[in-house]
PDB file of C-alpha atoms in Angstrom:
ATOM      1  CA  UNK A1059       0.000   0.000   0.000  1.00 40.00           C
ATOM      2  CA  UNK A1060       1.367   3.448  -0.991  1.00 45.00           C
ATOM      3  CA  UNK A1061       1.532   6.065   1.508  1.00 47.00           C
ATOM      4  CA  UNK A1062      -0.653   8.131  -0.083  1.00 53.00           C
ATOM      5  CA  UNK A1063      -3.560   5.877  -0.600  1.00 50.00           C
ATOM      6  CA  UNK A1064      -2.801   4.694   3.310  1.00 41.00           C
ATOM      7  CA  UNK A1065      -3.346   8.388   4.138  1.00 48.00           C
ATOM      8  CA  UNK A1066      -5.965   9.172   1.903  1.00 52.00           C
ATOM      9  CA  UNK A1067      -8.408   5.917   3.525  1.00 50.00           C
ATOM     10  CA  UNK A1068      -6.806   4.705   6.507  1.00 46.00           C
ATOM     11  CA  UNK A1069      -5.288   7.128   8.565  1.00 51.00           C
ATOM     12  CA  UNK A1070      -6.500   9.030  11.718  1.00 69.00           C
ATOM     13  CA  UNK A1071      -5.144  12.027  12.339  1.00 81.00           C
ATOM     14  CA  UNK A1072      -5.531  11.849  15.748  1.00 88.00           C
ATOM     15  CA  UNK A1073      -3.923   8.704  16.299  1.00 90.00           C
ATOM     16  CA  UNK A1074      -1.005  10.426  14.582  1.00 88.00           C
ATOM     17  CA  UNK A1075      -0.517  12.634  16.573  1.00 91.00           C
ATOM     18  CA  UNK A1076      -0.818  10.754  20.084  1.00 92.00           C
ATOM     19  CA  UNK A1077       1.997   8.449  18.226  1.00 91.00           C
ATOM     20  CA  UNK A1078       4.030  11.386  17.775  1.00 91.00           C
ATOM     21  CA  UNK A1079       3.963  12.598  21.370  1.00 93.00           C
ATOM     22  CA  UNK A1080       5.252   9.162  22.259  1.00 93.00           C
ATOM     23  CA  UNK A1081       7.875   9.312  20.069  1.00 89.00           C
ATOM     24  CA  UNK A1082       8.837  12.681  20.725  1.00 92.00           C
ATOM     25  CA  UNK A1083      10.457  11.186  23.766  1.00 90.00           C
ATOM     26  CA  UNK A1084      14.087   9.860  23.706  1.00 84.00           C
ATOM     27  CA  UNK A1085      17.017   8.630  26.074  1.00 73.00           C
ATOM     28  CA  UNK A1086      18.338  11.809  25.980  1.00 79.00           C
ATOM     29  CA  UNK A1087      14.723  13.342  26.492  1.00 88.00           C
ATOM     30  CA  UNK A1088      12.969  11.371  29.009  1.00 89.00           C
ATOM     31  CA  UNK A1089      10.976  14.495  30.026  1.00 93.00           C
ATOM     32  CA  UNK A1090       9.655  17.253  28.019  1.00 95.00           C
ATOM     33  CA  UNK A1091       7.225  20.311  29.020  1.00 95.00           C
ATOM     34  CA  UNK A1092       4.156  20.785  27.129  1.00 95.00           C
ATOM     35  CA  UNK A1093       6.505  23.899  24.907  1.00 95.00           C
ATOM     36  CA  UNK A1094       9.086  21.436  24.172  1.00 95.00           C
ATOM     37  CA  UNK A1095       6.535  19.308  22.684  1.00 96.00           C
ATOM     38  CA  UNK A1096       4.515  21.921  20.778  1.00 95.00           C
ATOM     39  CA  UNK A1097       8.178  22.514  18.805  1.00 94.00           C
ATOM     40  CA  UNK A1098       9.001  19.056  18.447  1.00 93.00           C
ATOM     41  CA  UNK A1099       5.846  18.120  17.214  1.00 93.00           C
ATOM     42  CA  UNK A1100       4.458  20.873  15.452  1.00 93.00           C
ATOM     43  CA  UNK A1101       0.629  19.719  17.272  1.00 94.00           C
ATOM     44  CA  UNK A1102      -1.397  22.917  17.656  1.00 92.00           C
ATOM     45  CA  UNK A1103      -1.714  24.169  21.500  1.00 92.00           C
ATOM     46  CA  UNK A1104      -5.257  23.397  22.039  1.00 92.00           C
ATOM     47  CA  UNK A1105      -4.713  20.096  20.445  1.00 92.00           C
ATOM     48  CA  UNK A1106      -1.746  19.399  22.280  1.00 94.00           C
ATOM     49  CA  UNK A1107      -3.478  19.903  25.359  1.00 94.00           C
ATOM     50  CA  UNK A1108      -6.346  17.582  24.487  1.00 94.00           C
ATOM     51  CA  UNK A1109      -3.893  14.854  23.786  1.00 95.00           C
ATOM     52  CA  UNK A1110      -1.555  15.069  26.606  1.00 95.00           C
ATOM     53  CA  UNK A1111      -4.308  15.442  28.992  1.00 94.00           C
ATOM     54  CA  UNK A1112      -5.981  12.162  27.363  1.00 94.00           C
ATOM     55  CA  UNK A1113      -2.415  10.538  27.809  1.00 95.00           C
ATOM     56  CA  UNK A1114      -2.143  10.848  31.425  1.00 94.00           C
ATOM     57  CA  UNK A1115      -5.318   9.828  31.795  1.00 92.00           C
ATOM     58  CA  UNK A1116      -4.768   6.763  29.936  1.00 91.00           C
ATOM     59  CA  UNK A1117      -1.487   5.974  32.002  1.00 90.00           C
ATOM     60  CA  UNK A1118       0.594   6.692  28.303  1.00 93.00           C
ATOM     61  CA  UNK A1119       1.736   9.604  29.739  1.00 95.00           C
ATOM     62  CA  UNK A1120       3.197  11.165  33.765  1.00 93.00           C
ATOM     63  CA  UNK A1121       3.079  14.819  34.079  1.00 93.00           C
ATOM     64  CA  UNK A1122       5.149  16.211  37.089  1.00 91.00           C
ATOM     65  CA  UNK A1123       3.092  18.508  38.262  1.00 90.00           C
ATOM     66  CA  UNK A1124       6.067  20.715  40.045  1.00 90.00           C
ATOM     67  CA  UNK A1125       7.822  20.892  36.590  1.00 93.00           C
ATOM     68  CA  UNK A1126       4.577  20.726  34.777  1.00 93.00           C
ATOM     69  CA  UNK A1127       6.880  18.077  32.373  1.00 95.00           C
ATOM     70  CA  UNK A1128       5.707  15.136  31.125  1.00 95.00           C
ATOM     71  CA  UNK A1129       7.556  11.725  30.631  1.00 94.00           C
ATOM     72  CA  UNK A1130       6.487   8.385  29.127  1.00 92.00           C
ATOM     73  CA  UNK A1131       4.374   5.829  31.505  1.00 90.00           C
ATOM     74  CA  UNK A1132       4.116   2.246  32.797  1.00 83.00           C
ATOM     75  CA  UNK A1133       1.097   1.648  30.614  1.00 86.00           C
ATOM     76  CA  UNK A1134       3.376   1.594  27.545  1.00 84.00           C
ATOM     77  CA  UNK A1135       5.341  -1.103  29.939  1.00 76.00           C
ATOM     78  CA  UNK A1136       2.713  -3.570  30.708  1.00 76.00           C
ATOM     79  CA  UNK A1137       1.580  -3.551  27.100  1.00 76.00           C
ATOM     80  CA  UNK A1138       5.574  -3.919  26.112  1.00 66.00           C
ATOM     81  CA  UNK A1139       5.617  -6.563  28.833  1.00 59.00           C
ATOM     82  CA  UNK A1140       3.175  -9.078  27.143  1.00 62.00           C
ATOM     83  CA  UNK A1141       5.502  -9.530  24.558  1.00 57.00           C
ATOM     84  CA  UNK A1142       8.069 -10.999  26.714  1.00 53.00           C
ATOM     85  CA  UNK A1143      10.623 -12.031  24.090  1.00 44.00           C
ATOM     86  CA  UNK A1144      10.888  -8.923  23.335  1.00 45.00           C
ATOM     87  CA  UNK A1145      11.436  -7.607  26.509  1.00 70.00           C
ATOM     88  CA  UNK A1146      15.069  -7.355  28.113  1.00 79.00           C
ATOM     89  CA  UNK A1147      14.123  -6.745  31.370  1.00 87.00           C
ATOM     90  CA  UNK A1148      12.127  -9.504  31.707  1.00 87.00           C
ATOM     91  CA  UNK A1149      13.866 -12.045  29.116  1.00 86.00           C
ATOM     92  CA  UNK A1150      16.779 -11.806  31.870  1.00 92.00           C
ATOM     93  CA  UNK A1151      14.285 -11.840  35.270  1.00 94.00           C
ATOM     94  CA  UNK A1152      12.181 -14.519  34.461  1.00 93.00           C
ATOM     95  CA  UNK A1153      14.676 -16.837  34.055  1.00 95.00           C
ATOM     96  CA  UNK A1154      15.478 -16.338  37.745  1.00 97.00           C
ATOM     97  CA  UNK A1155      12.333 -16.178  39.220  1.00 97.00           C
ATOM     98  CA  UNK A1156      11.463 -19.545  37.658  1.00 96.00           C
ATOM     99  CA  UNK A1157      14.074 -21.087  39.382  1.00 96.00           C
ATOM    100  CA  UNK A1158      12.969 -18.908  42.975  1.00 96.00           C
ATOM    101  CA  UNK A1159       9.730 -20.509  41.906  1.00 95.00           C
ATOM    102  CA  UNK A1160      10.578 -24.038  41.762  1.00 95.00           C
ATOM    103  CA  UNK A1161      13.110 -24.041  45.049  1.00 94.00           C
ATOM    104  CA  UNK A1162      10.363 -21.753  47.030  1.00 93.00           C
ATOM    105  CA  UNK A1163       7.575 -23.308  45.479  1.00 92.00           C
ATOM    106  CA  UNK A1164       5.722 -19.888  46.428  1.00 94.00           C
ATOM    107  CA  UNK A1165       4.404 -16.489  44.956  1.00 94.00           C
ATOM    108  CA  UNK A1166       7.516 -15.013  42.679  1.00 96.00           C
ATOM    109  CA  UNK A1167       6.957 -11.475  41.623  1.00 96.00           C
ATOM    110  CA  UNK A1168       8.528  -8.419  40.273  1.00 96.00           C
ATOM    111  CA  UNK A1169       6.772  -4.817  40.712  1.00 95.00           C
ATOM    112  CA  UNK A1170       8.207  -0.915  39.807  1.00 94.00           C
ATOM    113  CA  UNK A1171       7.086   2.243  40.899  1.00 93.00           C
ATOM    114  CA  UNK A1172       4.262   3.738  38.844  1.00 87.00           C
ATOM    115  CA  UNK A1173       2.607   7.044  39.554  1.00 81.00           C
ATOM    116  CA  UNK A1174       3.229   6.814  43.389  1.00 90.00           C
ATOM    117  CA  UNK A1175       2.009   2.971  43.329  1.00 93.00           C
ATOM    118  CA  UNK A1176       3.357  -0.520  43.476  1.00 94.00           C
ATOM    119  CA  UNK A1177       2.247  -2.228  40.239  1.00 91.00           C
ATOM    120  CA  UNK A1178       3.110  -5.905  39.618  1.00 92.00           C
ATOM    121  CA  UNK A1179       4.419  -6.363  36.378  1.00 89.00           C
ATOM    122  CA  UNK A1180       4.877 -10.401  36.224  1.00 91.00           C
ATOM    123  CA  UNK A1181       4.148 -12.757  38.558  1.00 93.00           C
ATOM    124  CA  UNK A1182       4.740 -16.771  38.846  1.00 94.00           C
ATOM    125  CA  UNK A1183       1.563 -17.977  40.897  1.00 91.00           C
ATOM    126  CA  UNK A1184       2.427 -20.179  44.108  1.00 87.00           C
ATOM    127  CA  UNK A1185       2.656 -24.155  43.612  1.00 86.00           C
ATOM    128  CA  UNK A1186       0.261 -24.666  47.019  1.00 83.00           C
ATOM    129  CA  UNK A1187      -3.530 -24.268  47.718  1.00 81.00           C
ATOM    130  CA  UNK A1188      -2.921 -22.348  49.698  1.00 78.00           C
ATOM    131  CA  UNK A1189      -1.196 -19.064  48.542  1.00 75.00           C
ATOM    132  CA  UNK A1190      -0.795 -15.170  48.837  1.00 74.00           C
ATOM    133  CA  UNK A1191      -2.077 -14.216  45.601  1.00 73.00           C
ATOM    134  CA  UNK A1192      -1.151 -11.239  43.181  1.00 80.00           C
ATOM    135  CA  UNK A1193      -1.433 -10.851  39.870  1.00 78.00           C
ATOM    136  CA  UNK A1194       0.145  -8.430  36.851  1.00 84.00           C
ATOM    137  CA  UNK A1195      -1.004  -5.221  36.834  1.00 81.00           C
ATOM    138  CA  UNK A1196      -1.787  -5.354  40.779  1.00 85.00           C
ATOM    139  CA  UNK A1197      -1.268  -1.862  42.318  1.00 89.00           C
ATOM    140  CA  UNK A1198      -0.946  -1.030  45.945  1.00 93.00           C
ATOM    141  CA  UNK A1199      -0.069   1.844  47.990  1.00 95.00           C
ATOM    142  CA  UNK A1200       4.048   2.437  48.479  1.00 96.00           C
ATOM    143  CA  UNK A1201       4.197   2.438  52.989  1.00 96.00           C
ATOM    144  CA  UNK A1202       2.093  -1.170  52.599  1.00 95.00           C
ATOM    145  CA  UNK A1203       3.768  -4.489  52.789  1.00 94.00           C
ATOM    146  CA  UNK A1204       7.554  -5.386  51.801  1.00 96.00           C
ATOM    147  CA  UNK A1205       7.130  -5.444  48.067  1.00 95.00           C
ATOM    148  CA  UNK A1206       6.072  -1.301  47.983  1.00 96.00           C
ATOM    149  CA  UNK A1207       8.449  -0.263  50.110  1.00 97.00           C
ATOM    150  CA  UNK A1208      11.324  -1.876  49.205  1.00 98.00           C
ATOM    151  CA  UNK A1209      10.907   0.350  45.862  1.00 97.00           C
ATOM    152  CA  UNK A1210      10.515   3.520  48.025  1.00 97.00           C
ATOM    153  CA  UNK A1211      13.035   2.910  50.563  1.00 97.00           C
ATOM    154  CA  UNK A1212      15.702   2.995  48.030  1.00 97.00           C
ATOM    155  CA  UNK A1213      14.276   6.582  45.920  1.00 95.00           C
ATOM    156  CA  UNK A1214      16.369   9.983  46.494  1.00 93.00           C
ATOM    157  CA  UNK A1215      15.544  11.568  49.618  1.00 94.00           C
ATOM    158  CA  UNK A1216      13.544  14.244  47.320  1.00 92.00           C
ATOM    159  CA  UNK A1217      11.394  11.711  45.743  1.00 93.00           C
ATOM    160  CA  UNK A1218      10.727   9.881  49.186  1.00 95.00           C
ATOM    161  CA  UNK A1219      10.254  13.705  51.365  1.00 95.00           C
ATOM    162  CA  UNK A1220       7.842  14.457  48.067  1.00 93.00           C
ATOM    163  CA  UNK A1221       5.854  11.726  48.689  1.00 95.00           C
ATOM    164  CA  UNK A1222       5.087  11.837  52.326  1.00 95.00           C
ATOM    165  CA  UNK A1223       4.107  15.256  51.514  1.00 93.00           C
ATOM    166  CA  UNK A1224       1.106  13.874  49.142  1.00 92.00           C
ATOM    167  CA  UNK A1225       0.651  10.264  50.426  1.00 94.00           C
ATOM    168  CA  UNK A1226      -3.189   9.920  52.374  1.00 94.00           C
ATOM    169  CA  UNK A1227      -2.896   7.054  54.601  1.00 95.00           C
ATOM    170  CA  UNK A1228      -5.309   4.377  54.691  1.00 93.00           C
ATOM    171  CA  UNK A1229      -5.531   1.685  57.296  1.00 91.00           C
ATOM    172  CA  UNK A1230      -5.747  -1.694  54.358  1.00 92.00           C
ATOM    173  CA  UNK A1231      -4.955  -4.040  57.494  1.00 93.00           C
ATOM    174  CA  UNK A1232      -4.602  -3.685  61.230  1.00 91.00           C
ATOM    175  CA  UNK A1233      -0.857  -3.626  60.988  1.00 92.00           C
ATOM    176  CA  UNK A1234      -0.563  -1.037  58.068  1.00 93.00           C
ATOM    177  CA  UNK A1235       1.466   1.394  58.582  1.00 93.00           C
ATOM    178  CA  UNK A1236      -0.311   4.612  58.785  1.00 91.00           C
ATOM    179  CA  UNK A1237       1.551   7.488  59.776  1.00 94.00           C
ATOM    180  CA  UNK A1238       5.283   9.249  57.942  1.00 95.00           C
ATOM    181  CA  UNK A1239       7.067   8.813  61.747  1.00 95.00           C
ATOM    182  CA  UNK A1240       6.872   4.649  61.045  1.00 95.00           C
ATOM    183  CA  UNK A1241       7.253   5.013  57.470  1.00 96.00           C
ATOM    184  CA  UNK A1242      10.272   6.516  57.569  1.00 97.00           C
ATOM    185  CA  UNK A1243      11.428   4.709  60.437  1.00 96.00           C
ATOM    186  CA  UNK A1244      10.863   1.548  58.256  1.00 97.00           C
ATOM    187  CA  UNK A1245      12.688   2.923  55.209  1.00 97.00           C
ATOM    188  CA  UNK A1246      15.509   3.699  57.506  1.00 97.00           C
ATOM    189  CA  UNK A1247      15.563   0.163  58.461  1.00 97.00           C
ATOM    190  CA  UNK A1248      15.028  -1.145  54.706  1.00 98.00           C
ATOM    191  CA  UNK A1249      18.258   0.779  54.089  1.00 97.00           C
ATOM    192  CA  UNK A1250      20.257  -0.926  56.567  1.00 97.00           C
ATOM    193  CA  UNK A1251      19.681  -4.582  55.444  1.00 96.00           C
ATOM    194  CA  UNK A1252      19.112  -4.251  51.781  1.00 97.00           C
ATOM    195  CA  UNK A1253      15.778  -5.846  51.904  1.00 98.00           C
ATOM    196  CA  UNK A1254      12.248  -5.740  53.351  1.00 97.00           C
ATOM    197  CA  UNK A1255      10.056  -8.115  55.012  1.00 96.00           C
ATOM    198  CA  UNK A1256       5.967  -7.611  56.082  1.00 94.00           C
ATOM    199  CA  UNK A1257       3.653  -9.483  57.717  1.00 93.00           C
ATOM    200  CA  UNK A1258       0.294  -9.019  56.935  1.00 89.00           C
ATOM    201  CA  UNK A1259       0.716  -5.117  55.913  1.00 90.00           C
ATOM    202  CA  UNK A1260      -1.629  -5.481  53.182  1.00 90.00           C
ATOM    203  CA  UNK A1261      -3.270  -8.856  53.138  1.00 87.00           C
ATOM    204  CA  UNK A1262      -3.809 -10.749  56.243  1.00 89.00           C
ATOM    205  CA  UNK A1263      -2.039 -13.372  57.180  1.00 88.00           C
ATOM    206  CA  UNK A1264       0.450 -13.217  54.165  1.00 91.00           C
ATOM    207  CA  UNK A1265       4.461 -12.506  54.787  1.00 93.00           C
ATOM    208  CA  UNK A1266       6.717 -11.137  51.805  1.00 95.00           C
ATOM    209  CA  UNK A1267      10.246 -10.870  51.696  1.00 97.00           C
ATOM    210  CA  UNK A1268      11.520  -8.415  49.128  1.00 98.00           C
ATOM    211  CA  UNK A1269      14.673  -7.017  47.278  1.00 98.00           C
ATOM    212  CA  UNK A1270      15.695  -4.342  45.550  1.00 98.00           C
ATOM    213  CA  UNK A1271      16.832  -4.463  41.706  1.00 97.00           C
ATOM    214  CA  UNK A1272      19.505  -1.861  40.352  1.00 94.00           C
ATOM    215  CA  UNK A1273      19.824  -0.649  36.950  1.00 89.00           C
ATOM    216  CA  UNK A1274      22.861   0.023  34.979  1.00 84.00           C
ATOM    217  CA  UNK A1275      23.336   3.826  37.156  1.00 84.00           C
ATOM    218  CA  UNK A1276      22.613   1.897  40.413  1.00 89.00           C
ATOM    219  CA  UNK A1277      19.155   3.285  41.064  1.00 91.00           C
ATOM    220  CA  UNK A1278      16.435   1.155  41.661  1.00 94.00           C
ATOM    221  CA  UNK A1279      14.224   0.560  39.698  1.00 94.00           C
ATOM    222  CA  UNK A1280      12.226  -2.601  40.173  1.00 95.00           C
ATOM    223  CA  UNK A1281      11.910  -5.149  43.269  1.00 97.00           C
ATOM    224  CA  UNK A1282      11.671  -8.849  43.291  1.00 98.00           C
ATOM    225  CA  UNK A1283       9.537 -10.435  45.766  1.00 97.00           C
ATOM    226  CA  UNK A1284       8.995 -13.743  47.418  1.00 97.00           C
ATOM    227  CA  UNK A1285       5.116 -14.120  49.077  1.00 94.00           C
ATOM    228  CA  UNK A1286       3.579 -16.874  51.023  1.00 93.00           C
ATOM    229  CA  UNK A1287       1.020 -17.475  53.867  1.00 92.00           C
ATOM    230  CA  UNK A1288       2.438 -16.915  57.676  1.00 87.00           C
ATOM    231  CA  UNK A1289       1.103 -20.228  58.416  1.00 87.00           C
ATOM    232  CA  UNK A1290       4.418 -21.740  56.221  1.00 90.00           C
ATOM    233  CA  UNK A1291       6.683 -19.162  57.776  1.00 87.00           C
ATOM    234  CA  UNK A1292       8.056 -22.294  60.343  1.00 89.00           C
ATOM    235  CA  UNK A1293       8.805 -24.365  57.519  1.00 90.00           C
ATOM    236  CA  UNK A1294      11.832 -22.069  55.877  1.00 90.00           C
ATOM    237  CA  UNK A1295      14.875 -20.977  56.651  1.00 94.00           C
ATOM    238  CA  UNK A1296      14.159 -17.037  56.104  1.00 94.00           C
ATOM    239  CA  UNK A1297      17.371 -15.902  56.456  1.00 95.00           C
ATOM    240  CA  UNK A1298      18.714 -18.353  53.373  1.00 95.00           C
ATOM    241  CA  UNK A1299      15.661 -17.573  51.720  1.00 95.00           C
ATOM    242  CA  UNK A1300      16.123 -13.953  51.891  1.00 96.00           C
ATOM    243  CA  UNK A1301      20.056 -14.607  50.798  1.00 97.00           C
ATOM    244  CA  UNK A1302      18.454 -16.740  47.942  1.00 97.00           C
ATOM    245  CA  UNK A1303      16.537 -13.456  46.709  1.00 97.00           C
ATOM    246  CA  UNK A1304      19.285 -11.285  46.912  1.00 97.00           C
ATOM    247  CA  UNK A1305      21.254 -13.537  44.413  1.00 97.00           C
ATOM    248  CA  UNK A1306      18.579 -14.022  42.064  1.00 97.00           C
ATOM    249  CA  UNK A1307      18.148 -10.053  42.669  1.00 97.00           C
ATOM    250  CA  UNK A1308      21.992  -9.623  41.859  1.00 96.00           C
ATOM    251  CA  UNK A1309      21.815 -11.911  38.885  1.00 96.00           C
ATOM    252  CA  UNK A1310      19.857 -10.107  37.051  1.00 95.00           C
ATOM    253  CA  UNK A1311      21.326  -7.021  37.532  1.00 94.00           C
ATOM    254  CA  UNK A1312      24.510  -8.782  36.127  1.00 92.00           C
ATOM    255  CA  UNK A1313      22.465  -9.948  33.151  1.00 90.00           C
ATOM    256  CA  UNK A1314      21.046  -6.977  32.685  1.00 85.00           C
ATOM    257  CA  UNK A1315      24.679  -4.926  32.272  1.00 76.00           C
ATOM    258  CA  UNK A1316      26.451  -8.186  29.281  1.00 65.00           C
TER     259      UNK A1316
END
């Protein structure tokens, strides 16, 4: 088909131009303010607007609203994600967490930050019955249970001081915690040992034990997590299964850099 016949009968404008947004973005421009757009794009104002504000909505897009920039978001991700081949990230991870799988036997999953949430972005279901359950796409809020905070322990100090500022508590269990003092006393904690581990923060009666993933520049950016009902907790060794996390954690961070 000839561009101008795909033009002339099968092209949207507007789709265009939400595909050119997206692709506006680069490495070197991760975020861009609604003026840097406009010139790279060439999309009217009022358009613009429209679009970008249909964007975030949509998840495409995160606007800062300090900077008032926008930058690309974890919807573009999760629909990247479910062509795993294709994915490096998880091409190297999943490897790993099969094997976490089959020596745990129990919940494997990996989550990342998006917009001020833990979202679950694979997940290899428990082998028992009897399981703490999750699923891809799961969000929850960044002070509950090991697998959020183990993302937000490890942010700058500005990204973790900006958040308390914003963050509403809610009480999801008895044990949640629900007020910045403990929060930060638990990130300071998180720090210290490299990893986190709840009981029962967000679902009852379920423990996780979770660790941190670095990127290339050291900053981390995604967590791998190990969940599994308290009622097991007697039957492991939680220290060598917390070792056992690490590695897998530190294995695909290795992958991840050849």
């Amino acid at each position: 088909m000839s561009e101008e016949n795909f033009q002339k009968n099968y092209s949207m404008s507007t789709v265009h131009k939400a595909i050119q947004l997206l692709r506006a973005f680069t490495r070197d421009e991760k975020k861009l303010s609604m003026t840097e757009l406009h010139k790279k794009t060439g999309i009217g104002k009022s358009s613009l607007q429209r679009l970008l504000s249909t964007l975030v909505h949509e998840r495409f897009l995160m606007k800062d609203e300090e900077t008032k920039q926008y930058s690309l978001g974890m919807e573009l991700f999760f629909l990247g994600s479910l062509v795993e081949k294709n994915d490096a990230f998880l091409s190297v991870a999943i490897p790993v967490m099969e094997r976490l799988s089959q020596s745990t036997k129990e919940n494997i999953s990996i989550s990342m930050i998006d917009q001020n949430e833990r979202r679950c972005i694979y997940n290899i279901a428990s082998q028992h019955e009897l399981s703490a359950l999750t699923y891809i796409g799961n969000t929850s809020p960044l002070y509950a249970g090991a697998s959020a905070k183990v993302l937000l322990a490890f942010q700058s100090d500005d990204f973790i001081h900006h958040y308390l500022e914003q963050v509403e508590f809610k009480q999801i269990t008895d044990i949640t915690v629900n007020t910045a003092d403990k929060l930060i006393e638990d990130i300071k904690k998180i720090r210290q040992q490299g990893y986190a581990i709840s009981y029962g923060e967000r679902i009852k009666g379920a423990m996780s034990i979770s660790v941190p993933i670095h990127n290339r520049f050291k900053e981390v950016f995604a967590g791998l997590t190990v969940s599994f009902p308290n009622v097991r907790a007697d039957e492991y060794n939680l220290q060598q299964m917390t070792k056992d996390m690490m590695e897998g954690a530190a294995e695909i961070q290795k992958n991840l850099k050849s």
